[in-house]
Amino acid sequence: MSNAVLAGRALAKTYLSGDRRIAVLREVSLEVAAGESVSIRGESGSGKSTLLNLLSGLDAPDSGTIEWGGAAPAVDRRAKFLGMVFQSFYLIPELNAEQNVLMAARMVRTPTAAARARTKELLARVGLAERATHLPAQLSGGERQRVAVARALLNSPQLLLADEPTGNLDEQTGNAVVELLLELCRESRTALVLVTHNAAHAQKTSRGLFLHEGVLR
Amino acid sequence: MPWYFYLALKQLFPTGRKFPFFTAISVMGVALGVGVLVIVTSVMGGFGYELRRMIVQTDGEVQVKSRAIMDDAPGMLRTVRAIPGVVGATPYVAGPVMVLANGHPAFPMFRGLDLETVEGVANLGRFIRIGRLQDLDDDAVILSTEVAQQLGATPGDSIEIYSPLLIEKLKSDEIFLPRRFKVVGLFEIGHQHLDSTTIYGTIRAAQELYGLGQGAHGINVRLQPGVTEDEAVVRLNRVLPPGTQAFSWMQSWESFLWVLNLEKTINFFLLLFIVIIAAFSVMSSLLISVVRKTREIGLLGALGAKPREVALCFCVQAFIIGTTGTAIGVGLGFGVLAIRNHLVHGIAGFLNREDTLKQFYQFTNLPAHTELSDLVFTVVAAIVISTLAGLLPAWRAARLKPVEALRSE
Ligand SMILES: Nc1ncnc2c1ncn2[C@@H]1O[C@H](COP(=O)(O)OP(=O)(O)O)[C@@H](O)[C@H]1O
Ligand SMILES: [Mg+2]
């Protein structure tokens, strides 16, 4: 047993497309230590999202094992253990920024005063203190992604998985969001796995990996 | 509050939106169904209840009847009065007669009342529109407004009454003249059946018309509040001589009450379909919502939601729509019931059909009585049916795999 926050060993995933079998992941192994930041790059369709879905426990690998802090992934642990950020921000349209962030806390239990205070703090930290009561529809893309980042970090997870978080943002906004992501993870010693197309963003992480033909290098 | 409850509320009543239009439509569907159910069961229940009120206030809760004539009416009265739970008893004679006035005939029931004891059983005074019960004597009658109308008679007029006895006498070639009575008052009970067929006189006059001597046809009995009719009937029948029996008003009107109840039950189940249809609309709007929110459902999975909780989120929405709709429906129903007479008379007046209404309707005012059991059944049925409507959407939502939901465009 290693003391890695996240460990994936010999992960394989094959999709059936019509009568063709596409081996998206052949044998992927990955360890992420506490507080470490790792970037994963790869062509579109190379299986980056597939890999993140396996690591996040949302999908099961055909073979191989995954450990979250040394134990098997479990639905009950998800909300506290990891946060996720996606290319599409996936905010709940009926809830305002603050309520969206607080949703992460609700998954664990009825929000405490501390959780509410941390929501305010995080919103301020991502520069949205003034927009807390705005609905997603009233926010720009960059602002929405910052709300999503705050939501992902609310429960102080050990791990943050970000799947092309800047894919829907213009370059400048994207840069700002990645800066923010790295900074917040560094501050709270949250391990980060960042899937990105952007070489400059990848440079900023402590380790850069490539996914190519089902293998991670 | 668990997150799925919170989110269910927020999806129905989104933050920052003043009026939740889509929710309102689903809620209104349920509310209309429940409203109609409340109104119809209450009005149907009202017929039974009004009937009870009228019968009990004219005839008492229990009647003691003999197969033959009750010869010793005073003795029988003493027996009946001695039964615990009986607070009043009055003998009566009742039978069909022919009435002539101003050349118009009518064939009502003549009910002979014992003026000394009748007030202890019946509350006839409240039905009398003109005159007073005390004005009755052996040569006077009080007519129902219906009979008075048929005869064209008004108080102060004189009428002639022919009894069946007179016809018997006629067969044996005896001459027996009709008896003259003076009209001293008019009454109106409000039930077409009772009104069109009754005239009141004294028991002595009736005994004379029927040649009964001191006999009576039966005894009307009033019970102490809280004593049930069935209890009293059992107690009475234990002491009554053979050939004489006590009946509760429900037994006397059993078939009519049974039909009333059957009508109510059938109506209830037919109208329940409005609620069922409303539930289908709740189901379809929730199904649309599941499809529309596929990606958000995926996100909930990514945030750590379990499929069971996702399902609950949609069930709770159906439940909230159901309870809100039911609450509004009950309010709506009672609101309409409160103004029902204005509505009925307004519509009848508008169509110039007030007379038709009176002729064919059993009561001059639309009765309504809400049985608690009917109300509870309506409320429970509506909430259960609407909540069931959430099961299919909930199942669809729970079955969504977060990965696929998040991938969907
Ligand atoms: N549910 C699925 N069914 C069939 N094929 C899939 C499914 N999910 C992903 N794929 C295929 O797997 C490959 C990798 O997809 P993905 O992991 O989304 O790539 P990336 O995120 O690197 O762009 C693609 O060719 C995609 O078409
Ligand atoms: Mg992808």
Short mmCIF file of C-alpha atoms in Angstrom, two decimals, chain A residues 15 49-50 53 58-59 75-76 78-79 82 84 86 88-96 99-100 103-104 106-111 133 135 151-152 155, chain B residues 1-4 6-7 10-17 292-293 295-296 298-307 309 401-403 405-409:
data_model
loop_
_atom_site.label_atom_id
_atom_site.label_comp_id
_atom_site.label_asym_id
_atom_site.label_seq_id
_atom_site.Cartn_x
_atom_site.Cartn_y
_atom_site.Cartn_z
CA TYR A 15 -16.14 0.43 -25.56
CA SER A 49 -12.40 11.80 -19.94
CA THR A 50 -12.78 8.04 -19.80
CA ASN A 53 -14.40 8.86 -14.98
CA LEU A 58 -18.25 7.22 -11.76
CA ASP A 59 -17.46 4.39 -14.15
CA VAL A 75 -20.25 6.37 -3.26
CA ASP A 76 -20.44 7.26 0.42
CA ARG A 78 -17.18 10.63 -2.86
CA ALA A 79 -18.59 13.91 -1.66
CA LEU A 82 -13.00 14.41 -4.25
CA MET A 84 -14.79 17.56 -9.92
CA PHE A 86 -15.93 19.85 -16.04
CA SER A 88 -19.38 22.38 -19.25
CA PHE A 89 -19.81 23.92 -15.85
CA TYR A 90 -22.92 21.95 -14.85
CA LEU A 91 -24.38 24.47 -12.44
CA ILE A 92 -27.95 23.87 -11.37
CA PRO A 93 -29.93 26.64 -13.11
CA GLU A 94 -32.57 26.95 -10.38
CA LEU A 95 -29.94 27.76 -7.74
CA ASN A 96 -27.91 30.94 -7.39
CA GLN A 99 -26.67 27.78 -3.37
CA ASN A 100 -24.81 25.94 -6.12
CA MET A 103 -24.94 21.93 -2.82
CA ALA A 104 -21.63 20.10 -2.30
CA ARG A 106 -25.68 19.29 1.30
CA MET A 107 -24.54 16.02 -0.22
CA VAL A 108 -22.87 15.23 3.10
CA ARG A 109 -25.36 16.72 5.54
CA THR A 110 -27.59 19.75 6.16
CA PRO A 111 -25.23 22.74 5.82
CA THR A 133 -27.04 35.69 -5.30
CA LEU A 135 -28.30 32.76 -11.02
CA ARG A 151 -18.22 24.04 -5.35
CA ALA A 152 -15.57 21.40 -6.04
CA ASN A 155 -15.80 20.05 1.25
CA MET B 1 -33.14 18.90 5.29
CA PRO B 2 -31.71 16.19 2.99
CA TRP B 3 -30.39 17.59 -0.28
CA TYR B 4 -33.00 15.85 -2.43
CA TYR B 6 -34.09 20.90 -0.83
CA LEU B 7 -33.45 20.44 -4.54
CA LYS B 10 -35.93 24.52 -5.55
CA GLN B 11 -36.80 22.86 -8.84
CA LEU B 12 -40.48 23.50 -8.20
CA PHE B 13 -39.98 26.99 -6.80
CA PRO B 14 -36.73 28.27 -8.35
CA THR B 15 -34.77 30.99 -6.61
CA GLY B 16 -35.46 34.42 -7.99
CA ARG B 17 -38.55 33.44 -9.97
CA ARG B 292 -34.16 18.16 -19.65
CA LYS B 293 -32.03 17.82 -16.55
CA ARG B 295 -26.77 16.47 -17.33
CA GLU B 296 -27.61 17.93 -13.93
CA GLY B 298 -25.20 13.32 -13.93
CA LEU B 299 -23.61 16.14 -12.00
CA LEU B 300 -25.48 15.14 -8.84
CA GLY B 301 -23.90 11.73 -9.24
CA ALA B 302 -20.49 13.36 -9.57
CA LEU B 303 -21.20 15.33 -6.38
CA GLY B 304 -21.87 12.08 -4.55
CA ALA B 305 -25.63 11.51 -4.90
CA LYS B 306 -26.85 7.92 -4.67
CA PRO B 307 -29.40 6.69 -7.24
CA GLU B 309 -31.60 9.85 -3.45
CA LYS B 401 -25.58 6.50 -15.24
CA PRO B 402 -23.73 9.68 -14.25
CA VAL B 403 -21.06 9.12 -16.90
CA ALA B 405 -25.73 11.61 -18.28
CA LEU B 406 -22.74 13.95 -18.24
CA ARG B 407 -21.79 12.95 -21.80
CA SER B 408 -25.28 13.61 -23.14
CA GLU B 409 -25.69 16.77 -25.14
#
